[in-house]
Amino acid sequence: MSDEDLWRVLRGISDMPYGAGQIAALEQLLRRVDAADDRHLAFVTRMQATTGYIYGGEPAKSFVTFSWCLSEFDNDPQPYHQRHAHNLLWHFKYMVTGLLNFPEVPLDRTYAVLDDMERRYRTGGHSLQTVHKHRFRVANHVGDAEAAAHWYRLWQTTPRDDLSDCAGCDPTSQVNYLADTGRDAEAVALSEPVLAGRLTCNEQPQAILTALLLPYLRTGRAESARDAHREAYRRLRGNLADLWDIGDHVEFCTLTGNEARAVELVERHVDWLDRAPSPAAAMHFAATAAAALRQAGQRGEATLYRRAADGRPAGEVSASVLADELTRTATELAERFDARNGSNHQSEWIARRLAVRPSGEHLPLSASVRRRPPLTGGDEPTTSLREWRPVAAGDATRAGKPEAPAPTVPADAGPDELLDLAEQSWGRHDPVTFRAALAAYDERFGAAELPPRTVAQRMALRAAERGDEDDLPGAIELNRAALDLYLTEGDELSAQVVAGRLGVLLSRSDDADEGLALVRKAAEVLDRDGDARQRASAHHRVALALLQQERWAEALAALDRVPADAGGDPYLAARVALHRAHVFEQSDRLDDARAAAAEARRIGRDVGVDELVTAASLAYARTVDDPAEAVAACDEALASAPTEAELPVRVARARALLAAGRAADAVDDFVEAVTLCVERGAEGDAFLRWELANAYRMVGRLGEAAEVAEEAVLGLDRLGAQAEADRCRHLLAGVYAGLGEIKPALTLLEQLADNLDGPDNLPYRAQVLEEAGDILYDADRDAAGAERFAAAADAYRLGDLPLDELRARRREAYAWFWADDRPAATRAVEQADALAVALAGQPEPPVTYELAMVAEVGARVLTTGNRPDEALARLDGVPDRLRSIEAFGEAAQVEILVGELLLRLDRPAEAEPLLRRVLGGLPADSRPVRQTAWLLARALDLLDRPAEAAALRTEHDLDPDDD
């Protein structure tokens, strides 16, 4: 590479975001620069590397580059050094802070750097304000309160100058000191004008917002504390250099009773300890994380996923085990600092961090969980998002509202009467009476010698109880025993009823064929010898067994054999209608499914069973065309939902609201659904967070969308759901881009591109690469954007998508054009032209558009090569083709370029009418107006019509001297 090329690379690296990528690029460049023996470039590159190391999370490396630059500056002064003298003095501040954070660096070394800093500042006539600030930092670090107060006063009373920290960073350090000394109100008051102004520093406003977390909280400004946490953490979460501040946010979550969120933050960042920016940052984060994990352990055993590191495989780790490890890390580091400092200040400070517990009222922080999960010992039953099965594959489902009063069971009822009452209640979806009748039976007659038929009936109902408890093997075993007993007693009808129930249960097991044979035989016997209700129930059970095997047509045929009144049992009629709706839905007969769901809904209302109304309303909502009608059905489902059904109903309602264009309302339901998942320990919260993040995105709440999508990605990765995790990453990358957070957006898109390396994923990989190019292009990082567009074009080519490849090549050419790399732009145009030949003649508007725009970018590249005649030839007929597909803005853009080329070719007479027509057709406030007016005025000058040119310049406020 030539020196000019190396300088261009350095400029490109300077535009990169801080982090590992920039550091790797800088180190590669340093090797080339040293080989080129360009001392000026070597000096500037190391100056840039010092800043890159500090903000990229590797400050120890900055000591070397700073010392090299300082030595060069002192020992062999060069003219170019003076241009960087201010930055070199600024870097002294980085050195003092950095050296303080490494216990292996003697304190005398830090004092020596401070003294040298002061000498140089005095010699240069600079204020000592920032020198006093850094002496304060050293005194505060070692625990010398008197010296810290002294240097704080000097810092505050010494005038600022251009070497002082920015208007956000100086107050941040003040807020930290005021908070540490119990002056919270002063800290908040100090920050108000700072936050009201404009902060452009790389560290703000996240640093001052982090410093304000506890002052806000302790002065009763809970909402401000929550907002500060959300805003600051979102800005910090992707930067390794900010590990210390992230520890502050972990501690804030613990203090405010948000243990689950604290654990999520720890899980997200704990692997950063393997590459912590400094021992001080590692010590602080380890202490706050240990406190969070210990507190979470008191609310039930928790595990975290820890990524792999050298010598440690990835895997789950107990929160308590990790808390012990992090406690040792923090305390051992504190002891090393104290040994270096000659005090016990750091150990005392870390002990306070380790002892942090929730204080005051719970402050909800999460954008996805509304309430604090209840304290459990880990023995609470859990519910899966998919576990609630309204009217599932049994004779009936039993759900009721737990708050319903216990019924009165007749005191004089005999054993058979009690069992009959339980049987009837089970079929009527009345679990309260069902359980009460059986409890009365067990209490009164459990030890009695009873007839075998009575024992068999109790055994069958005990099987129903086991089924309600999801104990499938237990229910099967009890039904087999009841069946044998009925057969022994010669009660064929009762035996076949139980056999049918057993068959349905077996159809949910590995013995589905046996189950289907049982229900079919039972139906045959009961159809011949049973009463109307028994016949209807028997055919329903055949349908249920077939449903389990997804044999939809046969299941429907079995349901069709159930009479409309279901043998006089409206409860059974409702269940049959529900299962008909299910079969129709699975068979894509949505009109029939909707009608069946409506019938089940009507019957459910008539019999007053909330469970049936809920299930039928959900089925209706899934099949109705009108989103508003679906929402109304979900509203009814929610109003009637039993407790165990609320979660799936909330999810269904949220999705219906999204479809109805009511994303803001959907957010509330998704939040409630995620909260229910967390409270119940249910599976599926990661998937729901993904949907919630999308809802937040749709209503423009991008900060919350980012927060929740990050949680979702973490959860989906933990579940091993890579496809879903990658789709959520794609969503998150778009959210980051919308927030203007280019670095994390690009990081995610690069990760997605790597994940999508298989041949089946080429179109998606290409799309991701193109989006990355788009972000870089919009950020004026044109060369990097061009590289992504080129990679996208290659992926489209491999995926045999020529039109998409053409678009990506065109965008690559534009990016190289604006990067001022004419050879690369020319190569991209040549590739695009080759593709255009193959696509020419196709009438589709997208093809017409791309061919026209390829002609335009080629003309621009030719113009930079001083080939205006060839450029003009490329544009012949292009505006008309664009207007034919109603791309009027692009047509005007091309005509403006044509006018410019005509002027370059000294053909103003042709340019003037064209530019006048274009100018007359442009909206008054559009961006091309001034450019077109300037070109038209230039044409009028060349045509010797100065008065018209002057009037045009006046009209459009153009400077006549602006060429």
Short mmCIF file of N, CA and C in Angstrom, two decimals, residues 175-176 184 187-189 191-192 195 207-218 224-225 228 252:
data_model
loop_
_atom_site.label_atom_id
_atom_site.label_comp_id
_atom_site.label_asym_id
_atom_site.label_seq_id
_atom_site.Cartn_x
_atom_site.Cartn_y
_atom_site.Cartn_z
N VAL A 175 -21.65 14.54 40.58
CA VAL A 175 -22.84 13.83 41.06
C VAL A 175 -22.42 12.58 41.83
N ASN A 176 -21.45 11.84 41.32
CA ASN A 176 -20.99 10.64 42.02
C ASN A 176 -20.46 10.98 43.41
N ASP A 184 -27.69 13.95 48.09
CA ASP A 184 -28.46 13.55 46.91
C ASP A 184 -29.21 14.71 46.28
N ALA A 187 -26.98 16.70 44.21
CA ALA A 187 -26.61 15.98 43.00
C ALA A 187 -27.69 16.11 41.93
N VAL A 188 -28.96 15.96 42.33
CA VAL A 188 -30.06 16.07 41.37
C VAL A 188 -30.14 17.49 40.83
N ALA A 189 -30.04 18.47 41.72
CA ALA A 189 -30.12 19.88 41.29
C ALA A 189 -29.00 20.21 40.32
N SER A 191 -27.56 18.28 38.22
CA SER A 191 -27.71 17.60 36.93
C SER A 191 -28.77 18.21 36.04
N GLU A 192 -29.74 18.93 36.61
CA GLU A 192 -30.89 19.37 35.83
C GLU A 192 -30.51 20.25 34.64
N LEU A 195 -28.75 18.03 31.92
CA LEU A 195 -29.63 17.18 31.12
C LEU A 195 -30.54 17.99 30.21
N ALA A 207 -23.65 8.30 31.15
CA ALA A 207 -22.82 8.34 32.36
C ALA A 207 -23.51 9.13 33.48
N ILE A 208 -24.03 10.31 33.16
CA ILE A 208 -24.67 11.11 34.21
C ILE A 208 -25.99 10.48 34.64
N LEU A 209 -26.70 9.85 33.73
CA LEU A 209 -27.95 9.18 34.12
C LEU A 209 -27.66 8.01 35.06
N THR A 210 -26.56 7.30 34.82
CA THR A 210 -26.17 6.21 35.72
C THR A 210 -25.81 6.76 37.10
N ALA A 211 -25.08 7.87 37.11
CA ALA A 211 -24.71 8.47 38.39
C ALA A 211 -25.92 8.93 39.18
N LEU A 212 -27.01 9.24 38.48
CA LEU A 212 -28.21 9.77 39.14
C LEU A 212 -29.17 8.69 39.64
N LEU A 213 -28.90 7.43 39.36
CA LEU A 213 -29.85 6.37 39.73
C LEU A 213 -30.21 6.42 41.20
N LEU A 214 -29.20 6.39 42.06
CA LEU A 214 -29.48 6.37 43.51
C LEU A 214 -29.95 7.72 44.03
N PRO A 215 -29.35 8.86 43.60
CA PRO A 215 -29.91 10.14 44.05
C PRO A 215 -31.38 10.30 43.69
N TYR A 216 -31.77 9.91 42.48
CA TYR A 216 -33.18 9.97 42.11
C TYR A 216 -34.02 9.10 43.05
N LEU A 217 -33.55 7.89 43.28
CA LEU A 217 -34.31 6.95 44.09
C LEU A 217 -34.45 7.44 45.52
N ARG A 218 -33.35 7.95 46.08
CA ARG A 218 -33.36 8.34 47.50
C ARG A 218 -34.04 9.68 47.73
N SER A 224 -38.19 9.07 37.57
CA SER A 224 -36.96 9.56 36.94
C SER A 224 -35.87 8.50 37.03
N ALA A 225 -35.81 7.80 38.16
CA ALA A 225 -34.81 6.74 38.32
C ALA A 225 -35.05 5.63 37.30
N ALA A 228 -34.11 6.88 33.86
CA ALA A 228 -32.65 6.98 33.74
C ALA A 228 -32.04 5.61 33.53
N PHE A 252 -28.72 -1.39 40.92
CA PHE A 252 -29.98 -0.64 40.97
C PHE A 252 -31.17 -1.60 40.85
#
